[in-house]
XYZ file of C-alpha atoms in Angstrom:
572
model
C 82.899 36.524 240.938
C 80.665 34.562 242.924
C 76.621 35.564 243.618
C 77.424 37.187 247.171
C 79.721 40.147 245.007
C 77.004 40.515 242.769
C 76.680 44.530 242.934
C 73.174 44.172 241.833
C 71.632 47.147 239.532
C 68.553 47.562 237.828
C 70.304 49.144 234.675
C 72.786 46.344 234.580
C 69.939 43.756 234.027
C 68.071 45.792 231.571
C 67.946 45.247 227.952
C 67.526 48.913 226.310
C 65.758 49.724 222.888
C 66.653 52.830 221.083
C 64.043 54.800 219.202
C 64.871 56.999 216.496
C 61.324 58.948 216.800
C 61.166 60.556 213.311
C 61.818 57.283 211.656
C 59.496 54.728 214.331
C 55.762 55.334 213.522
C 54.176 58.032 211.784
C 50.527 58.328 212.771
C 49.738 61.786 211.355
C 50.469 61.571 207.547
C 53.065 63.821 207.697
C 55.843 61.384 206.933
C 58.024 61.841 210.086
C 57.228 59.200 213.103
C 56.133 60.827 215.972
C 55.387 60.453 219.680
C 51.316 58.730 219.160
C 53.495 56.331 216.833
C 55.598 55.006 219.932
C 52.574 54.754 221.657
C 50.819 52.823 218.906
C 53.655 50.384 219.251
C 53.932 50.163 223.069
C 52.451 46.308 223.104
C 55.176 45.813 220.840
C 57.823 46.331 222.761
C 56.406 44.632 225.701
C 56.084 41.768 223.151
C 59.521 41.991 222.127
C 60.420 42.087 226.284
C 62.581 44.908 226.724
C 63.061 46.639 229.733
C 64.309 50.387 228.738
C 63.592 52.726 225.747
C 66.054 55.317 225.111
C 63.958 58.424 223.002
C 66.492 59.948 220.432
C 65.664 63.920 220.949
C 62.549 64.970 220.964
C 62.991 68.318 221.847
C 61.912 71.990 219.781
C 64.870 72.334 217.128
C 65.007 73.579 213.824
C 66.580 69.896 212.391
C 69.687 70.854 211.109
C 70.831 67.367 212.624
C 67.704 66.047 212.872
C 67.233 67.060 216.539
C 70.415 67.192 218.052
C 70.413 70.971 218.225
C 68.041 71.937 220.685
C 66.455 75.268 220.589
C 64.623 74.513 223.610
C 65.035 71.845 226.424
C 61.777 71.537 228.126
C 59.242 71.945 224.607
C 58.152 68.815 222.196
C 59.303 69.571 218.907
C 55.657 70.193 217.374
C 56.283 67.250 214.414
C 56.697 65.225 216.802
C 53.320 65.888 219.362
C 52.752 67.792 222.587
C 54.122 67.648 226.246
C 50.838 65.796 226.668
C 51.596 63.321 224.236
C 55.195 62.522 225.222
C 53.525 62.595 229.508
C 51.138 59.810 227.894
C 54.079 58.474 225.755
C 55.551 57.652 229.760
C 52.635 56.861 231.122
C 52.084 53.822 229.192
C 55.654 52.735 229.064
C 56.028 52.690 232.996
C 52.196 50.484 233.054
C 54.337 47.995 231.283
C 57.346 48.229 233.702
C 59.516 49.888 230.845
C 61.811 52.634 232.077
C 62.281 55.270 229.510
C 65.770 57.607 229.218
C 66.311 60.824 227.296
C 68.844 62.195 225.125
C 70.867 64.853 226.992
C 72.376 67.150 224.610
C 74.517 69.688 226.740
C 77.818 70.199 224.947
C 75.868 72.303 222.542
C 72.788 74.117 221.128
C 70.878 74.989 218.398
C 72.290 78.551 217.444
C 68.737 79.591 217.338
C 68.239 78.643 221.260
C 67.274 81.629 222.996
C 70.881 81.587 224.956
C 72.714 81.961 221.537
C 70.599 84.493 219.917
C 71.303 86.800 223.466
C 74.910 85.724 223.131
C 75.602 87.097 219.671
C 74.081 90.365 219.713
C 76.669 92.051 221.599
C 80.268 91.192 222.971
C 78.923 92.328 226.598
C 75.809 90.826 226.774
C 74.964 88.707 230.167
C 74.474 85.434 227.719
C 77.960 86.125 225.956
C 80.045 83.660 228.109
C 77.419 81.264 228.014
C 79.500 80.346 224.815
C 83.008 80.164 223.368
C 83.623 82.862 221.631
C 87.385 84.003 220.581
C 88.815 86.956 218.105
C 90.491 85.292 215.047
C 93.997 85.375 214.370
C 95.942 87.541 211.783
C 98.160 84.418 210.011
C 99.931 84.690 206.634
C 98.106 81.393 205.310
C 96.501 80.655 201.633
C 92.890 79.133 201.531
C 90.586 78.509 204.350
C 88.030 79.932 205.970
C 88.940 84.189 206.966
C 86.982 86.574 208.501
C 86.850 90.073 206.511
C 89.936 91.783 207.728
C 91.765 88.529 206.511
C 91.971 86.718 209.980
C 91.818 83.198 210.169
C 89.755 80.788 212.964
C 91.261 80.976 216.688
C 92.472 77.751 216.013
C 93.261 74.697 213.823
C 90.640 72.663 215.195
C 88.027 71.161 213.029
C 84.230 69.807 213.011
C 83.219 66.202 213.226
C 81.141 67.445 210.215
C 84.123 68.579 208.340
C 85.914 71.543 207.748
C 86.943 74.317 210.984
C 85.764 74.200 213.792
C 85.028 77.948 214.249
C 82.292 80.255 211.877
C 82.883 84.031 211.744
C 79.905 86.294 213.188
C 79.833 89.502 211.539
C 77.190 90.920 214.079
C 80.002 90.640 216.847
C 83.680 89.914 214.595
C 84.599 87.129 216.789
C 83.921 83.703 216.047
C 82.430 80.783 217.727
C 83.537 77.419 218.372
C 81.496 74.442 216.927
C 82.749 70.704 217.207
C 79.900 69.733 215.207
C 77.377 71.833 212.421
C 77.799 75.585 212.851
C 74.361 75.568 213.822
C 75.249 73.658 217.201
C 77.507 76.241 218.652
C 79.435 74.397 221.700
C 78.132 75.662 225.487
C 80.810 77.098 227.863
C 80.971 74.617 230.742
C 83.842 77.226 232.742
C 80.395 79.262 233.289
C 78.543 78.177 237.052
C 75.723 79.515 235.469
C 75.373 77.569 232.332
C 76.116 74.430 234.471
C 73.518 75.416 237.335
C 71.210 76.004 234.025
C 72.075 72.456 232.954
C 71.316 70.678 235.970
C 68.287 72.905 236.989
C 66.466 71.949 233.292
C 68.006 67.901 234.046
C 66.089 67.682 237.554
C 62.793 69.130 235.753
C 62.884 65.832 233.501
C 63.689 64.162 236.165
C 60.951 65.092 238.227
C 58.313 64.474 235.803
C 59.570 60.846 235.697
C 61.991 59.992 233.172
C 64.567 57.390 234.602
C 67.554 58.392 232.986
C 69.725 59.766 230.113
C 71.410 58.897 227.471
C 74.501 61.605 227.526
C 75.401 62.488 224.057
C 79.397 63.250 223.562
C 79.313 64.257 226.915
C 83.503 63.742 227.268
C 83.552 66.803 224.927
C 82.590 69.130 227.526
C 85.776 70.714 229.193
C 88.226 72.889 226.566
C 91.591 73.758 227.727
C 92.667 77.220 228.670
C 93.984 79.051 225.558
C 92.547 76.486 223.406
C 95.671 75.358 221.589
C 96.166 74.466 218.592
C 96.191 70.526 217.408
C 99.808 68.865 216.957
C 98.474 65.122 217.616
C 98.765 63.783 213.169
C 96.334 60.931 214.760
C 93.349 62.559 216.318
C 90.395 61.778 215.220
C 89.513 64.930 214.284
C 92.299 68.545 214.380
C 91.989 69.507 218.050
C 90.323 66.117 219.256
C 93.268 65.717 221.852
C 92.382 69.016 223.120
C 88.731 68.378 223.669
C 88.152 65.318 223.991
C 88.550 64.267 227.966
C 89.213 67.789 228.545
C 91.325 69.126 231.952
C 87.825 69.965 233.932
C 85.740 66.938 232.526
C 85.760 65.140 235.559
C 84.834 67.974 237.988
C 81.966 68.608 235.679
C 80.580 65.187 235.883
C 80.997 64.682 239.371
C 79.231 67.524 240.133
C 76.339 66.410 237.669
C 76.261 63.575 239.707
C 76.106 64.424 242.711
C 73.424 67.665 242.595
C 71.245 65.982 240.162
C 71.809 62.110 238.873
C 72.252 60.670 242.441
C 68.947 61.091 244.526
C 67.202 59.814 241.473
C 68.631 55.889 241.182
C 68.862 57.202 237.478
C 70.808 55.325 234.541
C 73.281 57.807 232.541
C 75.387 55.863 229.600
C 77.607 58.471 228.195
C 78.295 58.367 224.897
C 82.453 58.702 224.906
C 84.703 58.254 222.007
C 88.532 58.130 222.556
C 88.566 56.359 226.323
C 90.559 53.735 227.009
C 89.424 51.041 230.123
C 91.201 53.226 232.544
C 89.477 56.310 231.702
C 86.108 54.683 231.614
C 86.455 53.268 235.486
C 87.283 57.349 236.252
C 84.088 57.802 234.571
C 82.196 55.232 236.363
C 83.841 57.025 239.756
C 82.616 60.451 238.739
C 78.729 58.278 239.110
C 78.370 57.134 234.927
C 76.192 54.309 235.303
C 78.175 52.952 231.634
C 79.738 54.427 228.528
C 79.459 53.716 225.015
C 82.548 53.452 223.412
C 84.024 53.426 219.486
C 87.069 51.097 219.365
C 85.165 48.840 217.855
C 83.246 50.518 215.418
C 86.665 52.064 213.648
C 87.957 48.807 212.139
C 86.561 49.556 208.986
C 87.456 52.704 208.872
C 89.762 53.695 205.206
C 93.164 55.074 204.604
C 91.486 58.489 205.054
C 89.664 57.568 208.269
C 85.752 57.247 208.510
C 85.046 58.974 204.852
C 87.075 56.366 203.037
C 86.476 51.992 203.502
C 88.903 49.672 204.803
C 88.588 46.374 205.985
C 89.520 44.251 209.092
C 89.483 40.493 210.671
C 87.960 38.704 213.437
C 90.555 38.691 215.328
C 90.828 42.146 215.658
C 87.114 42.958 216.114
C 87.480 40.198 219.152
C 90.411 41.991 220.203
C 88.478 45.447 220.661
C 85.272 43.835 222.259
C 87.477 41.604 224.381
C 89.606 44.919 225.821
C 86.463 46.393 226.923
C 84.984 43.215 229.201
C 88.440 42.555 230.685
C 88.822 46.022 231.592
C 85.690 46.608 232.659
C 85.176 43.257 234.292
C 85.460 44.622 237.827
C 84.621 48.025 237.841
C 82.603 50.097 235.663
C 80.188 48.401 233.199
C 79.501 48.093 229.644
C 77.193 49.425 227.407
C 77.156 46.292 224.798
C 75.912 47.458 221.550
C 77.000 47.180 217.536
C 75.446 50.001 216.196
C 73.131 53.100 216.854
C 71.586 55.975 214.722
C 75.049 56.719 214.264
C 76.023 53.682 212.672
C 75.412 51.915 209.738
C 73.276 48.542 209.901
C 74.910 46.654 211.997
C 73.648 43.355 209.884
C 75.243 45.456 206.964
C 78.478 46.180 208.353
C 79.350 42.893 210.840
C 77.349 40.195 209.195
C 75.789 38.897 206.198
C 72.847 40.752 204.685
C 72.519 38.576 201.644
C 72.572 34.829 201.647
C 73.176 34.900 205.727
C 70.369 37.268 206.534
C 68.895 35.543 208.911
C 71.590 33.547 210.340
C 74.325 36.295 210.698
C 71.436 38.573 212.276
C 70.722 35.758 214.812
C 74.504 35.636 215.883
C 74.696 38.957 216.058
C 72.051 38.874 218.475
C 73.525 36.266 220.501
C 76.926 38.297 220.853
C 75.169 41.296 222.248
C 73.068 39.797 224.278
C 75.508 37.012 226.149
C 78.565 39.605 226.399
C 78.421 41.134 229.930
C 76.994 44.224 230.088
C 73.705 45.812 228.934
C 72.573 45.009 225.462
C 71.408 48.013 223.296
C 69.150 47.017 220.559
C 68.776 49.440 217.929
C 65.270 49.944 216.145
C 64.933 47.688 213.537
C 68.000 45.082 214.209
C 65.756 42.739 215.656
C 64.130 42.272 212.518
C 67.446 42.123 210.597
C 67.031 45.487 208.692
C 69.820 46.249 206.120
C 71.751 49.269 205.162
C 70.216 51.119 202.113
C 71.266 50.774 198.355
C 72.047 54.427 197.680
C 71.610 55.694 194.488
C 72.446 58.997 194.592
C 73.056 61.881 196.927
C 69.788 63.069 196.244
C 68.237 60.110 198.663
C 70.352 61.928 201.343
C 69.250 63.520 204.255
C 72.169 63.342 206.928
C 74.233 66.281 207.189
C 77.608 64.932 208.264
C 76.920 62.706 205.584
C 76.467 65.527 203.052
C 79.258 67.793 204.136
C 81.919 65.124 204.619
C 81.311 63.949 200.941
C 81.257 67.608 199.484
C 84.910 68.594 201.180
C 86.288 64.280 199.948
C 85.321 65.736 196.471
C 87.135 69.062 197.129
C 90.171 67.351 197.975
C 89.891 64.772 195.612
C 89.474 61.845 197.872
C 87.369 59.820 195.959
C 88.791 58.749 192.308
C 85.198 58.844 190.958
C 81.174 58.631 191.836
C 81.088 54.924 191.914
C 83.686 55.193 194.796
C 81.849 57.930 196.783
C 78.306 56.106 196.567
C 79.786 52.549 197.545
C 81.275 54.975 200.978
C 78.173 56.361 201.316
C 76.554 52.973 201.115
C 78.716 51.801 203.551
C 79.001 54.802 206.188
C 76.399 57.248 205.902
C 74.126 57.382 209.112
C 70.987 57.073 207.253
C 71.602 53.931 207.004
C 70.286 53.200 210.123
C 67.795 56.006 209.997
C 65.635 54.753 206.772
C 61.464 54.028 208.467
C 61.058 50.981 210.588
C 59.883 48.202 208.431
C 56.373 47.211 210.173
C 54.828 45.501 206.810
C 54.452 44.715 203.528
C 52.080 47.850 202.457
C 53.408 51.239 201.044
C 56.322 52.775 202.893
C 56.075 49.636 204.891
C 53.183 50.579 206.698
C 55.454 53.117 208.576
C 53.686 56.342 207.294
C 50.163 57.350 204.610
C 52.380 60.665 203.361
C 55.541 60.917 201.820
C 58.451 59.441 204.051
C 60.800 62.343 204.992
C 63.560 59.593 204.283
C 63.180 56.735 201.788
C 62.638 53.347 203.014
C 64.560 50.137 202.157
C 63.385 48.415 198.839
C 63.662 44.892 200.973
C 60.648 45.272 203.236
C 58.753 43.395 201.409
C 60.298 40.388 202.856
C 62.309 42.215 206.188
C 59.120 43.536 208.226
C 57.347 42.904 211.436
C 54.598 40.959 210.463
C 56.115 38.945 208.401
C 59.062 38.350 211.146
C 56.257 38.112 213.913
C 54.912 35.134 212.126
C 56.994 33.173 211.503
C 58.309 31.258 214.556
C 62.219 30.925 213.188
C 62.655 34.600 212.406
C 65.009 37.072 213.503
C 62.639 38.627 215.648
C 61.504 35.752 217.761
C 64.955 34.764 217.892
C 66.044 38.276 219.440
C 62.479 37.808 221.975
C 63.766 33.958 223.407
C 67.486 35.908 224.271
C 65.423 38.814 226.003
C 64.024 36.482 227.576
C 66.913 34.399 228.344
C 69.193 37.547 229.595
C 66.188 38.246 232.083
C 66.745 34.608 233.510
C 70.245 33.766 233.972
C 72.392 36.148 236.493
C 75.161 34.588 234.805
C 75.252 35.744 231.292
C 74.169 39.301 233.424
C 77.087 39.028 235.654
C 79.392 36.256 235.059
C 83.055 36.809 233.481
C 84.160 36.873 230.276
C 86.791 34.560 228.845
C 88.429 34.452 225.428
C 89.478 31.617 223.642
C 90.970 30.999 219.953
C 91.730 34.884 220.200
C 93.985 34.568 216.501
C 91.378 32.412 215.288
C 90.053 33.619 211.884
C 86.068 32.280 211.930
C 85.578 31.420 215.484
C 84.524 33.426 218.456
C 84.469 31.417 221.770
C 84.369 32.309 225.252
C 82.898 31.514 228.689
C 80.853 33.558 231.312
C 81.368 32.042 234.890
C 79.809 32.979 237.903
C 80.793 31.105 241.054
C 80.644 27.903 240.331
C 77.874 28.434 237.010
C 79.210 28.444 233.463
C 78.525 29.278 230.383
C 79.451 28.537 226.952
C 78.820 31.113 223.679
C 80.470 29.409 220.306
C 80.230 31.838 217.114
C 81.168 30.491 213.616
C 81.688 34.199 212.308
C 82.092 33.071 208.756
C 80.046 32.300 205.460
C 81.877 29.016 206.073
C 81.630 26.057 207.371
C 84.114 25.475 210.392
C 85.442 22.827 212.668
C 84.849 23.936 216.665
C 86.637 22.203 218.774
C 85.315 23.055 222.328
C 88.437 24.937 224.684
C 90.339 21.856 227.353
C 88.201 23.675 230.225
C 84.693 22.325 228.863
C 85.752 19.432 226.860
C 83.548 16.839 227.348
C 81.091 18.560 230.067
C 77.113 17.535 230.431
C 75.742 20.466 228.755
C 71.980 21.945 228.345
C 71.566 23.869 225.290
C 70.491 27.388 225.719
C 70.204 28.647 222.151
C 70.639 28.437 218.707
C 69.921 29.812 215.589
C 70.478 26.415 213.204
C 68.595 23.204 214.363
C 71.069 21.095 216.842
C 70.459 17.809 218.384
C 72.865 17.221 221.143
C 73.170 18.800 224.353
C 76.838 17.470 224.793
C 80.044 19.752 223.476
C 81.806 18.093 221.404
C 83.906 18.991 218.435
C 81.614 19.136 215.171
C 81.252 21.263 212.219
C 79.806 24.503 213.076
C 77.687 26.160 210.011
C 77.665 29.557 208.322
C 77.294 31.952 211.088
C 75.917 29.322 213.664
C 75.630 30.618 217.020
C 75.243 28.274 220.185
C 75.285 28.788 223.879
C 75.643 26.020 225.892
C 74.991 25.808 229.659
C 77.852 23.627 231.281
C 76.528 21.321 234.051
């Protein structure tokens, strides 16, 4: 690629922040952040020089999962403020040139959404079809869930929470399908009229100013007629060949696309597990701006997939990252990102969070932010914030987290407690959703009440001002690449090449742009290794762009690259 094919976007040379809004900045007492807490904090994130903030939900919802089942799309959740507060909330972040995206929640609801409580008082009520609702089936089966004549769910399918995907009514005596909690009953995308409602409620955030969404498992929303049951052993979930990517999904988004996303210059990353590269550059046809995808983020999962811990190599976590900028090289684009409030810390779960705190958080930052693509930084990773040391289920608050580990102990997946809390540990999303760590006072200065989630033990020593002040921290580190993606079309644009692919410790590769090059060496090891720079730059006049250990020379040369030393290198 040379600078006259640059197919220049605004989105593509943002860097976006996600805020997890009940665990940012409290500023009420009440021990859940809320939307004066972002504002509090808007000079920060100027500081840190981002360009986008992507708002977990906001919206009116009873909580079940913590906001991701919407009883109402165009109300502020009251813990969180008022309309006025989130229109000032915008105000301020588009003063500081900071674009702001929403969550878009649309392949389900809150069951106590106005839609849903219409829907299941009667079998021929207008909002019935706004759903998916399906008799059960009479089945000569032992154990599982059976409606009160003895019938079992419509199908095998099951939750990404665990257990069926179906929960008996006994208003109606039907049942209705949920992918997720049974409190975030799935939306029926065949209906014009829940689509036209979609789009319709899209536009009005849209017109007050937002500049895009975040699209959350938004390749879930087309079923299959007849909604077979599940034969595929290696789904990710029963039934996830079936709804994931469905027959229609592409109509759908196309049509999003073009009667709401595209007079707007909007961003949309959809959030899209089980795509390959060729499915992702239909999605980018059908008008996605970019997609996050999960190859990456399953390495570690066990012999009994995500609720169980396995381990993997470089090489392979190279191989899945590597896939994705080859195959999205020249069309599509990449959403670059390690973790989310998904995720476990991604310090926690890629790097080092003991000895190599700081160093392994300082690579990390230099892999998302030099891969091509737009770097997501997740609250809290730019100060190198850890996963936290469960002791007990009682320090819980996620629900997949809670009803995964009660159906492992049903089945007698895990051989005792020590083994479920060190999973837990390791893959529970509150990892990632314990209070940002702004100082060294109580709750780390996050909230004056009671934190609705306890926060990490460490930030007495991992916390903003202590980060802010000291110039070779994790957080000024993360600021200089900011500021470094903002200058240099190449690492924006420029290609990605792999080199030392089977190699255990190292991670090298180039971005070139015309006749511009660029060199990112990663020592991804609590070792000391030997690099010994690829034929193609040997020996090149280099300028030194970054690094997170103190190097002399501009030249690349072959030397001894330290624990988790990062380095890119400008070749002249």
């Amino acid at each position: 690629m040379t600078q006259s094919d640059i197919d220049r976007q605004w989105w593509k040379e943002a860097v976006v922040y996600q805020i997890y809004p009940r665990s940012f900045n409290d500023t009420d007492g009440s021990g859940v952040g809320d939307i004066q807490g972002i504002i509090e904090r808007v000079e920060y994130l100027d500081d840190l020089g981002v360009d986008v903030v992507w708002l977990n939900p906001i919206y009116e919802s009873p909580g079940a999962d913590n906001g991701y089942d919407i009883s109402s799309y165009r109300s502020i959740d009251d813990q969180f403020g008022t309309m006025a507060d989130w229109e000032e909330l915008l105000a301020k972040l588009h003063e500081r040139d900071i674009k702001l995206i929403m969550d878009l929640v649309v392949n389900h609801t809150s069951d106590e959404h106005i839609w849903f409580e219409e829907s299941r008082k009667s079998t021929d009520n207008e909002y019935r079809d706004y759903y998916i609702w399906r008799e059960g089936r009479q089945v000569d089966r032992e154990g599982g869930p059976h409606g009160p004549s003895g019938e079992a769910p419509p199908n095998n399918w099951e939750s990404f929470f665990g257990g069926p995907a179906w929960s008996y009514d006994e208003q109606t005596g039907e049942w209705y399908l949920h992918i997720f909690d049974s409190k975030q009953p799935d939306l029926n995308w065949e209906n014009t009229e829940v689509r036209e409602e979609i789009y319709d409620m899209m536009e009005w955030w849209l017109e007050k100013g937002i500049d895009g969404f975040r699209m959350d498992v938004i390749n879930l929303l087309s079923k299959p007629d007849g909604l077979p049951d599940s034969e595929d052993e290696d789904a990710l979930v029963v039934g996830a060949d079936h709804f994931m990517n469905g027959p229609r999904i592409h109509d759908y988004l196309s049509e999003m696309h073009e009667e709401v996303i595209e007079p707007y210059d909007a961003m949309t990353v959809g959030e899209m597990a089980n795509v390959d590269a060729e499915q992702a550059r239909a999605y980018s046809a059908d008008g996605m701006s970019m997609a996050f995808t999960f190859d990456h983020l399953r390495l570690d999962f066990g012999p009994n997939g995500r609720w169980s811990h396995g381990t993997f190599e470089l090489p392979e976590l190279k191989r899945a990252m590597s896939y994705w900028q080859e195959g999205l090289g020249d069309e599509g684009w990449n959403a670059v990102f390690l973790g989310n409030h998904d995720e476990p810390r991604i310090l926690s779960r890629f790097g080092n969070d003991g000895v190599y705190r700081a160093e392994s958080a300082k690579l990390l930052a230099t892999l998302l932010t030099t891969l091509q693509g737009t770097p997501y930084i997740f609250q809290g990773d730019e100060l190198g914030m850890t996963n936290y040391p469960f002791e007990s289920l009682d320090e819980v608050r996620d629900v997949d987290t809670l009803k995964n580990v009660r159906i492992a102990r049903e089945e007698g997946r895990f051989a005792d407690e020590t083994e479920m809390l060190d999973v837990v540990r390791r893959r529970s999303r509150d990892n990632a959703r314990t209070p940002m760590q702004w100082s060294d006072e109580e709750y780390a200065g996050f909230t004056d009440g009671e934190p609705w989630i306890p926060v990490n033990p460490n930030y007495e020593k991992v916390n903003v001002e202590a980060e802010r002040e000291n110039r070779d921290s994790v957080w000024n580190y993360y600021r200089r690449l900011v500021d470094l993606h903002h200058e240099s079309d190449l690492l924006v644009y420029g290609d990605y090449d792999l080199y030392l692919p089977e190699h255990g410790e190292l991670w090298v590769y180039t971005r070139t742009l015309g006749d511009e090059q660029a060199l990112v060496a990663l020592n991804v090891s609590d070792t000391s290794t030997t690099f010994e720079p690829p034929d193609v730059v040997a020996g090149s006049d280099a300028e030194l762009l970054a690094a997170n250990y103190t190097v002399d020379a501009d030249a690349v040369e072959t030397t001894d690259l330290q624990p988790w030393e990062a380095r890119v290198y400008k070749l002249n």
